[in-house]
């Protein structure tokens, strides 16, 4: 197989917050009835994770599981594990009506870190990003300027953003402009 | 700015995160129906000043279609509800009746 390359190959921009394309990440789309027992068992067996509730992202030993819609999950794992994990999940789901697809190379992942990280995103997305409203453990699908994206915040205050690979350069550029020195608003920390 | 709550993901989404998808509760007339019914299904839409039922899609979000009941004149939102239904739920009708007693919209009242 050809060598896998991430969309922007680890591009970095230093502003009042740091924007970084995080490189290769394994991503699996899983669609099925989220209430099904077979799904809960499969996630526990393969990832050691629970089925996330509405708009939640949960951790497991083998990766993270994010709630995307009432019938869709996104699993994040190591890039080289993704293809094998698709097979393991499909096998574990057995005859359950489900769809498991490796979408790793269809997406790009960015990280925004630093004191103004919340502001960088608040300028681009119609989301309340105040400390009280947006906390670790939540994933928010929304738009960043003109393109759809999803993001969550980690315990250390670092945001991770997932978007389609085809708009990776666009998303990097808007994050970079949003984080430019002099653009601090100073309301969100 | 119109703000609607997506009944599937519980997000209070503003207009730019959503896409308007036209009138709600259309009854489909396909092959075998007479010309007048088919024309009505294809072209005839409500254009009320007041209570209106619309379809919306959470396009920059969970991607699901849902219904919204709102007033086109005051932009008051009476509520949103899942699209897997043939008529507006009673609690939303009651909320509309509280503001507009005697309202009518197609066959609903």
CSV table of C-alpha atoms in Angstrom, one decimal:
chain,number,residue,atom,x,y,z
A,1,UNK,CA,0.0,0.0,0.0
A,2,UNK,CA,1.2,3.5,-0.7
A,3,UNK,CA,2.5,5.6,2.2
A,4,UNK,CA,-0.2,7.4,4.1
A,5,UNK,CA,0.2,11.2,4.3
A,6,UNK,CA,-2.0,13.6,6.4
A,7,UNK,CA,-3.6,16.5,4.6
A,8,UNK,CA,-1.1,19.2,5.6
A,9,UNK,CA,1.7,17.1,7.0
A,10,UNK,CA,1.8,18.6,10.4
A,11,UNK,CA,1.6,22.3,9.4
A,12,UNK,CA,2.0,24.6,12.4
A,13,UNK,CA,1.0,28.3,12.9
A,14,UNK,CA,2.1,30.2,16.0
A,15,UNK,CA,-0.2,33.0,17.0
A,16,UNK,CA,-1.7,34.0,20.4
A,17,UNK,CA,-2.8,30.3,20.2
A,18,UNK,CA,-1.0,27.5,18.5
A,19,UNK,CA,-2.6,25.9,15.5
A,20,UNK,CA,-1.3,22.5,14.4
A,21,UNK,CA,-2.4,19.9,12.0
A,22,UNK,CA,-2.0,16.8,14.1
A,23,UNK,CA,-1.0,14.3,11.4
A,24,UNK,CA,-2.4,10.9,10.7
A,25,UNK,CA,-5.3,9.8,12.9
A,26,UNK,CA,-7.4,6.7,12.6
A,27,UNK,CA,-11.1,7.5,12.2
A,28,UNK,CA,-14.0,5.0,11.8
A,29,UNK,CA,-17.6,5.9,11.1
A,30,UNK,CA,-20.0,3.5,12.8
A,31,UNK,CA,-23.7,3.7,12.0
A,32,UNK,CA,-26.3,1.6,13.6
A,33,UNK,CA,-29.0,1.7,16.3
A,34,UNK,CA,-27.1,3.2,19.2
A,35,UNK,CA,-29.4,1.6,21.7
A,36,UNK,CA,-28.6,-1.9,20.6
A,37,UNK,CA,-26.9,-4.3,23.0
A,38,UNK,CA,-24.7,-5.7,20.3
A,39,UNK,CA,-23.1,-2.2,19.8
A,40,UNK,CA,-22.4,-1.8,23.5
A,41,UNK,CA,-20.8,-5.2,23.6
A,42,UNK,CA,-18.7,-4.6,20.5
A,43,UNK,CA,-17.4,-1.2,21.8
A,44,UNK,CA,-16.5,-2.7,25.1
A,45,UNK,CA,-14.7,-5.7,23.6
A,46,UNK,CA,-12.8,-3.8,20.9
A,47,UNK,CA,-12.2,-0.4,22.5
A,48,UNK,CA,-13.0,-0.8,26.1
A,49,UNK,CA,-15.4,2.1,25.8
A,50,UNK,CA,-19.1,2.8,26.5
A,51,UNK,CA,-21.6,4.0,24.0
A,52,UNK,CA,-21.5,7.8,24.4
A,53,UNK,CA,-24.7,9.7,25.2
A,54,UNK,CA,-26.0,12.6,23.2
A,55,UNK,CA,-23.1,15.0,22.0
A,56,UNK,CA,-20.6,13.2,24.3
A,57,UNK,CA,-17.1,11.9,23.6
A,58,UNK,CA,-15.8,9.1,25.8
A,59,UNK,CA,-12.4,7.5,26.2
A,60,UNK,CA,-11.6,3.8,25.9
A,61,UNK,CA,-8.4,1.9,26.1
A,62,UNK,CA,-8.1,1.6,22.4
A,63,UNK,CA,-9.4,5.0,21.4
A,64,UNK,CA,-12.1,7.6,21.7
A,65,UNK,CA,-15.8,7.3,20.7
A,66,UNK,CA,-17.8,10.4,19.8
A,67,UNK,CA,-21.5,10.8,19.3
A,68,UNK,CA,-22.2,12.3,15.8
A,69,UNK,CA,-25.9,11.9,15.4
A,70,UNK,CA,-28.7,9.7,16.8
A,71,UNK,CA,-27.4,6.8,14.6
A,72,UNK,CA,-23.8,7.6,14.1
A,73,UNK,CA,-20.6,7.4,16.1
A,74,UNK,CA,-17.0,8.4,15.2
A,75,UNK,CA,-14.2,6.3,16.6
A,76,UNK,CA,-10.8,7.9,16.9
A,77,UNK,CA,-7.8,5.6,17.2
A,78,UNK,CA,-4.2,5.2,16.0
A,79,UNK,CA,-4.0,5.5,12.3
A,80,UNK,CA,-2.3,2.1,11.8
A,81,UNK,CA,-4.9,0.4,13.9
A,82,UNK,CA,-8.0,1.7,12.0
A,83,UNK,CA,-8.2,-0.9,9.3
A,84,UNK,CA,-7.9,-3.8,11.7
A,85,UNK,CA,-10.3,-2.2,14.1
A,86,UNK,CA,-12.9,-2.0,11.3
A,87,UNK,CA,-12.7,-5.8,10.9
A,88,UNK,CA,-12.9,-6.4,14.6
A,89,UNK,CA,-15.9,-4.1,15.1
A,90,UNK,CA,-17.7,-5.7,12.1
A,91,UNK,CA,-17.0,-9.1,13.5
A,92,UNK,CA,-18.1,-8.1,17.0
A,93,UNK,CA,-21.3,-6.6,15.6
A,94,UNK,CA,-22.1,-9.9,13.8
A,95,UNK,CA,-25.6,-9.8,12.3
A,96,UNK,CA,-26.5,-6.4,13.8
A,97,UNK,CA,-27.6,-4.0,11.0
A,98,UNK,CA,-24.6,-1.7,11.0
A,99,UNK,CA,-22.1,0.1,8.8
A,100,UNK,CA,-18.4,0.3,9.8
A,101,UNK,CA,-16.1,2.3,7.5
A,102,UNK,CA,-12.5,3.5,7.8
A,103,UNK,CA,-12.6,7.2,7.0
A,104,UNK,CA,-9.2,8.1,8.4
A,105,UNK,CA,-7.8,9.5,5.1
A,106,UNK,CA,-11.0,11.4,4.3
A,107,UNK,CA,-10.6,13.8,7.3
A,108,UNK,CA,-8.0,16.1,8.7
A,109,UNK,CA,-7.5,16.8,12.4
A,110,UNK,CA,-6.3,20.1,13.9
A,111,UNK,CA,-5.3,21.1,17.5
A,112,UNK,CA,-5.6,24.6,18.9
A,113,UNK,CA,-3.8,25.2,22.1
A,114,UNK,CA,-2.9,28.1,24.3
A,115,UNK,CA,-4.6,30.6,26.5
A,116,UNK,CA,-6.8,32.1,23.7
A,117,UNK,CA,-7.8,28.7,22.2
A,118,UNK,CA,-11.5,29.3,23.1
A,119,UNK,CA,-11.5,32.6,21.3
A,120,UNK,CA,-9.9,31.2,18.2
A,121,UNK,CA,-12.9,28.9,17.7
A,122,UNK,CA,-15.5,31.3,19.1
A,123,UNK,CA,-14.7,33.7,16.2
A,124,UNK,CA,-15.4,31.0,13.6
A,125,UNK,CA,-18.3,28.9,15.0
A,126,UNK,CA,-21.8,29.9,16.2
A,127,UNK,CA,-21.3,28.1,19.5
A,128,UNK,CA,-21.2,29.4,23.1
A,129,UNK,CA,-17.6,28.6,24.0
A,130,UNK,CA,-17.6,30.1,27.5
A,131,UNK,CA,-16.1,28.0,30.3
A,132,UNK,CA,-19.5,27.3,31.7
A,133,UNK,CA,-21.1,26.3,28.5
A,134,UNK,CA,-18.5,24.1,26.8
A,135,UNK,CA,-16.6,21.6,28.8
A,136,UNK,CA,-14.4,18.5,28.2
A,137,UNK,CA,-16.5,15.5,27.3
A,138,UNK,CA,-18.7,17.3,24.8
A,139,UNK,CA,-18.3,17.1,21.0
A,140,UNK,CA,-19.9,19.8,18.9
A,141,UNK,CA,-20.7,19.4,15.2
A,142,UNK,CA,-21.1,22.8,13.7
A,143,UNK,CA,-19.5,25.0,11.0
A,144,UNK,CA,-16.2,26.8,11.0
A,145,UNK,CA,-16.7,29.9,8.9
A,146,UNK,CA,-18.1,28.2,5.7
A,147,UNK,CA,-17.4,24.5,6.2
A,148,UNK,CA,-18.8,21.8,8.5
A,149,UNK,CA,-16.5,20.6,11.3
A,150,UNK,CA,-16.6,19.0,14.7
A,151,UNK,CA,-14.6,19.9,17.7
A,152,UNK,CA,-14.1,19.0,21.4
A,153,UNK,CA,-11.9,20.3,24.2
A,154,UNK,CA,-9.5,18.1,26.1
A,155,UNK,CA,-8.8,18.2,29.9
A,156,UNK,CA,-5.7,20.3,29.2
A,157,UNK,CA,-7.7,23.0,27.4
A,158,UNK,CA,-6.5,21.9,24.0
A,159,UNK,CA,-9.1,21.9,21.3
A,160,UNK,CA,-9.2,19.2,18.6
A,161,UNK,CA,-11.0,19.8,15.4
A,162,UNK,CA,-12.1,17.4,12.7
A,163,UNK,CA,-13.0,18.4,9.2
A,164,UNK,CA,-13.1,17.0,5.7
A,165,UNK,CA,-9.7,16.6,4.1
A,166,UNK,CA,-10.8,18.5,1.0
A,167,UNK,CA,-11.2,21.7,3.1
A,168,UNK,CA,-8.1,21.1,5.3
A,169,UNK,CA,-6.1,24.1,3.9
A,170,UNK,CA,-9.2,26.3,4.3
A,171,UNK,CA,-9.7,25.3,7.9
A,172,UNK,CA,-6.0,25.8,8.7
A,173,UNK,CA,-6.0,29.2,7.1
A,174,UNK,CA,-9.1,30.5,9.0
A,175,UNK,CA,-7.7,29.1,12.3
A,176,UNK,CA,-4.4,30.8,11.6
A,177,UNK,CA,-6.0,34.1,10.9
A,178,UNK,CA,-8.3,33.8,13.9
A,179,UNK,CA,-5.2,33.2,16.1
A,180,UNK,CA,-3.1,36.1,14.7
A,181,UNK,CA,-1.4,38.2,17.4
A,182,UNK,CA,-3.5,41.4,17.9
A,183,UNK,CA,-6.7,39.5,17.4
A,184,UNK,CA,-7.2,38.6,21.0
A,185,UNK,CA,-10.6,39.6,22.4
A,186,UNK,CA,-9.7,38.9,26.0
A,187,UNK,CA,-13.2,37.7,27.0
A,188,UNK,CA,-12.7,34.0,26.9
A,189,UNK,CA,-9.6,32.3,28.4
B,1,UNK,CA,-31.5,35.7,13.8
B,2,UNK,CA,-33.7,32.6,14.0
B,3,UNK,CA,-32.6,30.1,16.7
B,4,UNK,CA,-34.1,26.6,16.7
B,5,UNK,CA,-33.4,23.6,18.9
B,6,UNK,CA,-32.5,20.5,17.0
B,7,UNK,CA,-34.7,17.8,18.5
B,8,UNK,CA,-32.1,15.1,17.6
B,9,UNK,CA,-28.9,16.5,19.1
B,10,UNK,CA,-30.4,19.0,21.5
B,11,UNK,CA,-28.3,21.8,20.1
B,12,UNK,CA,-29.7,25.3,20.2
B,13,UNK,CA,-28.6,26.1,16.7
B,14,UNK,CA,-28.8,29.4,15.0
B,15,UNK,CA,-29.9,29.8,11.4
B,16,UNK,CA,-26.5,29.5,9.7
B,17,UNK,CA,-26.0,26.0,11.1
B,18,UNK,CA,-29.3,25.0,9.6
B,19,UNK,CA,-30.9,24.8,6.2
B,20,UNK,CA,-34.5,25.6,5.4
B,21,UNK,CA,-36.2,22.8,3.5
B,22,UNK,CA,-39.6,24.2,2.8
B,23,UNK,CA,-43.0,23.4,4.0
B,24,UNK,CA,-43.7,20.6,6.5
B,25,UNK,CA,-46.4,17.9,6.4
B,26,UNK,CA,-46.8,17.8,2.6
B,27,UNK,CA,-48.9,14.8,1.5
B,28,UNK,CA,-47.2,13.1,-1.5
B,29,UNK,CA,-49.3,12.4,-4.6
B,30,UNK,CA,-47.4,10.2,-7.0
B,31,UNK,CA,-48.2,8.0,-10.0
B,32,UNK,CA,-51.9,7.1,-10.2
B,33,UNK,CA,-53.1,10.3,-8.6
B,34,UNK,CA,-55.1,12.8,-10.7
B,35,UNK,CA,-53.5,15.9,-12.2
B,36,UNK,CA,-55.0,18.4,-9.8
B,37,UNK,CA,-53.7,16.5,-6.8
B,38,UNK,CA,-50.3,16.1,-8.3
B,39,UNK,CA,-50.1,19.8,-9.2
B,40,UNK,CA,-51.1,20.7,-5.7
B,41,UNK,CA,-48.4,18.5,-4.2
B,42,UNK,CA,-45.8,19.9,-6.6
B,43,UNK,CA,-46.5,23.5,-6.6
B,44,UNK,CA,-49.1,24.7,-4.1
B,45,UNK,CA,-47.5,26.0,-0.9
B,46,UNK,CA,-48.8,27.9,2.1
B,47,UNK,CA,-47.5,31.4,2.4
B,48,UNK,CA,-49.0,32.6,5.6
B,49,UNK,CA,-48.6,35.7,7.6
B,50,UNK,CA,-48.6,34.1,11.0
B,51,UNK,CA,-48.4,30.4,12.1
B,52,UNK,CA,-46.3,28.3,9.8
B,53,UNK,CA,-44.9,24.8,9.8
B,54,UNK,CA,-41.5,24.2,8.2
B,55,UNK,CA,-39.0,21.5,7.6
B,56,UNK,CA,-35.4,22.3,8.6
B,57,UNK,CA,-32.2,20.3,8.3
B,58,UNK,CA,-29.4,20.5,10.8
B,59,UNK,CA,-27.0,20.5,7.8
B,60,UNK,CA,-23.9,21.7,9.7
B,61,UNK,CA,-24.5,19.4,12.6
B,62,UNK,CA,-26.1,16.0,13.0
B,63,UNK,CA,-27.6,16.2,9.4
B,64,UNK,CA,-31.1,15.3,10.4
B,65,UNK,CA,-34.4,16.8,9.2
B,66,UNK,CA,-36.8,18.2,11.7
B,67,UNK,CA,-39.9,20.2,11.8
B,68,UNK,CA,-40.4,23.7,13.3
B,69,UNK,CA,-43.6,25.6,14.2
B,70,UNK,CA,-43.1,29.3,14.1
B,71,UNK,CA,-44.8,32.6,13.3
B,72,UNK,CA,-43.6,34.3,10.1
B,73,UNK,CA,-44.7,37.7,11.3
B,74,UNK,CA,-43.2,37.9,14.8
B,75,UNK,CA,-40.5,35.1,14.3
B,76,UNK,CA,-41.8,33.6,17.6
B,77,UNK,CA,-40.8,29.9,17.7
B,78,UNK,CA,-43.5,27.6,19.1
B,79,UNK,CA,-41.2,24.6,19.1
B,80,UNK,CA,-39.4,22.0,17.1
B,81,UNK,CA,-40.2,18.3,16.8
B,82,UNK,CA,-38.8,15.2,14.9
B,83,UNK,CA,-39.8,14.7,11.3
B,84,UNK,CA,-41.1,11.1,11.9
B,85,UNK,CA,-44.7,12.4,12.4
B,86,UNK,CA,-47.7,13.2,10.3
B,87,UNK,CA,-49.0,16.1,12.4
B,88,UNK,CA,-47.7,18.6,14.9
B,89,UNK,CA,-47.7,17.3,18.5
B,90,UNK,CA,-50.4,18.5,20.8
B,91,UNK,CA,-48.1,20.5,23.2
B,92,UNK,CA,-47.0,22.7,20.3
B,93,UNK,CA,-50.6,23.2,19.1
B,94,UNK,CA,-51.5,24.3,22.6
B,95,UNK,CA,-48.6,26.8,22.6
B,96,UNK,CA,-49.8,28.2,19.4
B,97,UNK,CA,-53.4,28.4,20.6
B,98,UNK,CA,-52.3,30.4,23.6
B,99,UNK,CA,-50.9,33.1,21.3
B,100,UNK,CA,-53.2,32.8,18.3
B,101,UNK,CA,-56.6,31.4,19.4
B,102,UNK,CA,-58.5,29.9,16.5
B,103,UNK,CA,-55.5,29.6,14.3
B,104,UNK,CA,-55.6,27.3,11.2
B,105,UNK,CA,-52.9,25.9,9.0
B,106,UNK,CA,-54.0,23.6,6.2
B,107,UNK,CA,-55.9,20.8,8.0
B,108,UNK,CA,-54.4,21.6,11.4
B,109,UNK,CA,-56.0,23.8,14.1
